[in-house]
Amino acid sequence: MSKRPDILVYRNQPLKECEWQYRDDPEAFIWDILGVRGMFKKSLEFVWSVAQNRKTVARGCYGSAKTFYLACIALWFLYTRYNSRVITTAPTMRQVRDLLWAEINSLHGNAKILLGGKPLQNRLQLGPKWFAIGLPASQKNESAIQGYHGENVFVALDEASGIRGAIFELAERLAVGGDDRIAAIGNAIDPLSHYAGLFKASDWAKIVITAFDTPNVVYRKQIIPGMVSHEWVEEKRKKWGENSQLYRSRVLAEFPMSSENAMIPLSWIEAAMNRYEELIEEVREADRKLSEEQAVEILAERWAGRKALGVDVAGTGEDDTVLAPRIGSLHMPLETHHGLTTQEIAGMIVIRHRQGFEAAADVIGIGAGVAEAAEAQGVPVVKVVGSERSDKQDATGSFGFTNKRTELYWTQRECLSPDLPIDERHILPRDELLMEELAIPTYTHVVGGKIKMENKDSVKARLGRSPDRADSTVNSLAVETGAFAYSITRNEPTQPAAHQDSTQSKNRSRTGRRW
């Protein structure tokens, strides 16, 4: 089998034919060199916008191949400009490595003509001053990013809704030449982000790709494999509702309205999950041989805080039983089980108790039997009855809650609030089902100065399943709130002295709660 000729890079320089033919024509490069055939109107608008404008910001629905086309543009810029520097970034290293750079590696390997250089996980070197590199947009990487000045610079910001304004400012300081470019793409998640503000800026070209702009949805059949489908859109319309923050963000590519009555804003959930990935990546930086599971174990060993276990119990053959371990502000990956008996679930609570975890379980229905079985083995369980009346108030003391379920979800909202210092905000594991379940419920203000959460039956009907993951996650908060005076032992759990000394007094004054 003959080797493809390397015509795009020869003696560390692009051939003149490449520069002449493709330098100003990214569409031809993507078609002829990369061999990509899945272009549609809006993707072409984005590609040409980057070629013709110094700064382009784009937002799109889920499954619109935004990252794929950004990878195409990155390779076009790199291979048609001598000594070019392509700097790519995203909120976390996982997103850099597994999203944009996975696409770059695939496109490079499947190109119709052999491309010079050998791409690594996040770097492609063509010469001493000619390369592409991917870096996470963390605060500690700011100095590294700002060092990449050069004569031809392209800064690509992926998942840009989660990127801080300081990184955008760095990008603007890097891309100062007439042929330099900046492109930012993402989902419409945080209406208050720097990224969202760019859609109102006069000096940025703007592209919006909704699900209804994509070929699979337009023609109601698969045109481009893997892209969002008409069936998916219809399913989410019925499940989420056209006015929900999830539908607006993931289907219409519109930012959720800041006044929207979501129990927990989608952007707060996304930020908490991004922070989790950053922490896992920090652990793995010390030893690249660590699996994600091993990194989670190490992180848990290092994390300080009270150990809580939220439990949402399902009967045999119904939904899932979910265990949600938490250490202080760090929520660990959820454990899901199906078809377990009360004794088996109680056994898992007992095991966790021996590891120092205090359990809080929903005791409506079969959950009561689980609590009793754990108690029989000497393990206390905080009993959560979501329909019970709440006498608590929100962190500001402005309003109360109609029931305990509303209280717990609102408490989780407060723990994710960007108004908290970053080291006090709760951190959530990356879990798309959990994200969906936390983002779906809405609330209303009712007579008496209280908040009322959408009832569980309504949430379940829209989701098409029980929100087991979200319920177990918020149930873990009942350990701190006490609580609830439903502990089987009737004794309020005591906060560890070290944690109490360092945080209790300041947190009580801010939130009226005990962490």
mmCIF file with all atom_site columns, C-alpha atoms in Angstrom, residues 45 95 168 391 410:
data_model
loop_
_atom_site.group_PDB
_atom_site.id
_atom_site.type_symbol
_atom_site.label_atom_id
_atom_site.label_alt_id
_atom_site.label_comp_id
_atom_site.label_asym_id
_atom_site.label_entity_id
_atom_site.label_seq_id
_atom_site.pdbx_PDB_ins_code
_atom_site.Cartn_x
_atom_site.Cartn_y
_atom_site.Cartn_z
_atom_site.occupancy
_atom_site.B_iso_or_equiv
_atom_site.pdbx_formal_charge
_atom_site.auth_seq_id
_atom_site.auth_comp_id
_atom_site.auth_asym_id
_atom_site.auth_atom_id
_atom_site.pdbx_PDB_model_num
ATOM 1 C CA . GLU A 1 45  ? -21.395 30.412 8.027  1.00 0.00 ? 45  GLU A CA 1
ATOM 2 C CA . GLN A 1 95  ? -12.747 18.838 27.657 1.00 0.00 ? 95  GLN A CA 1
ATOM 3 C CA . PHE A 1 168 ? -10.965 36.040 26.861 1.00 0.00 ? 168 PHE A CA 1
ATOM 4 C CA . ASP A 1 391 ? -40.065 25.717 59.460 1.00 0.00 ? 391 ASP A CA 1
ATOM 5 C CA . TRP A 1 410 ? -33.317 25.129 47.797 1.00 0.00 ? 410 TRP A CA 1
#
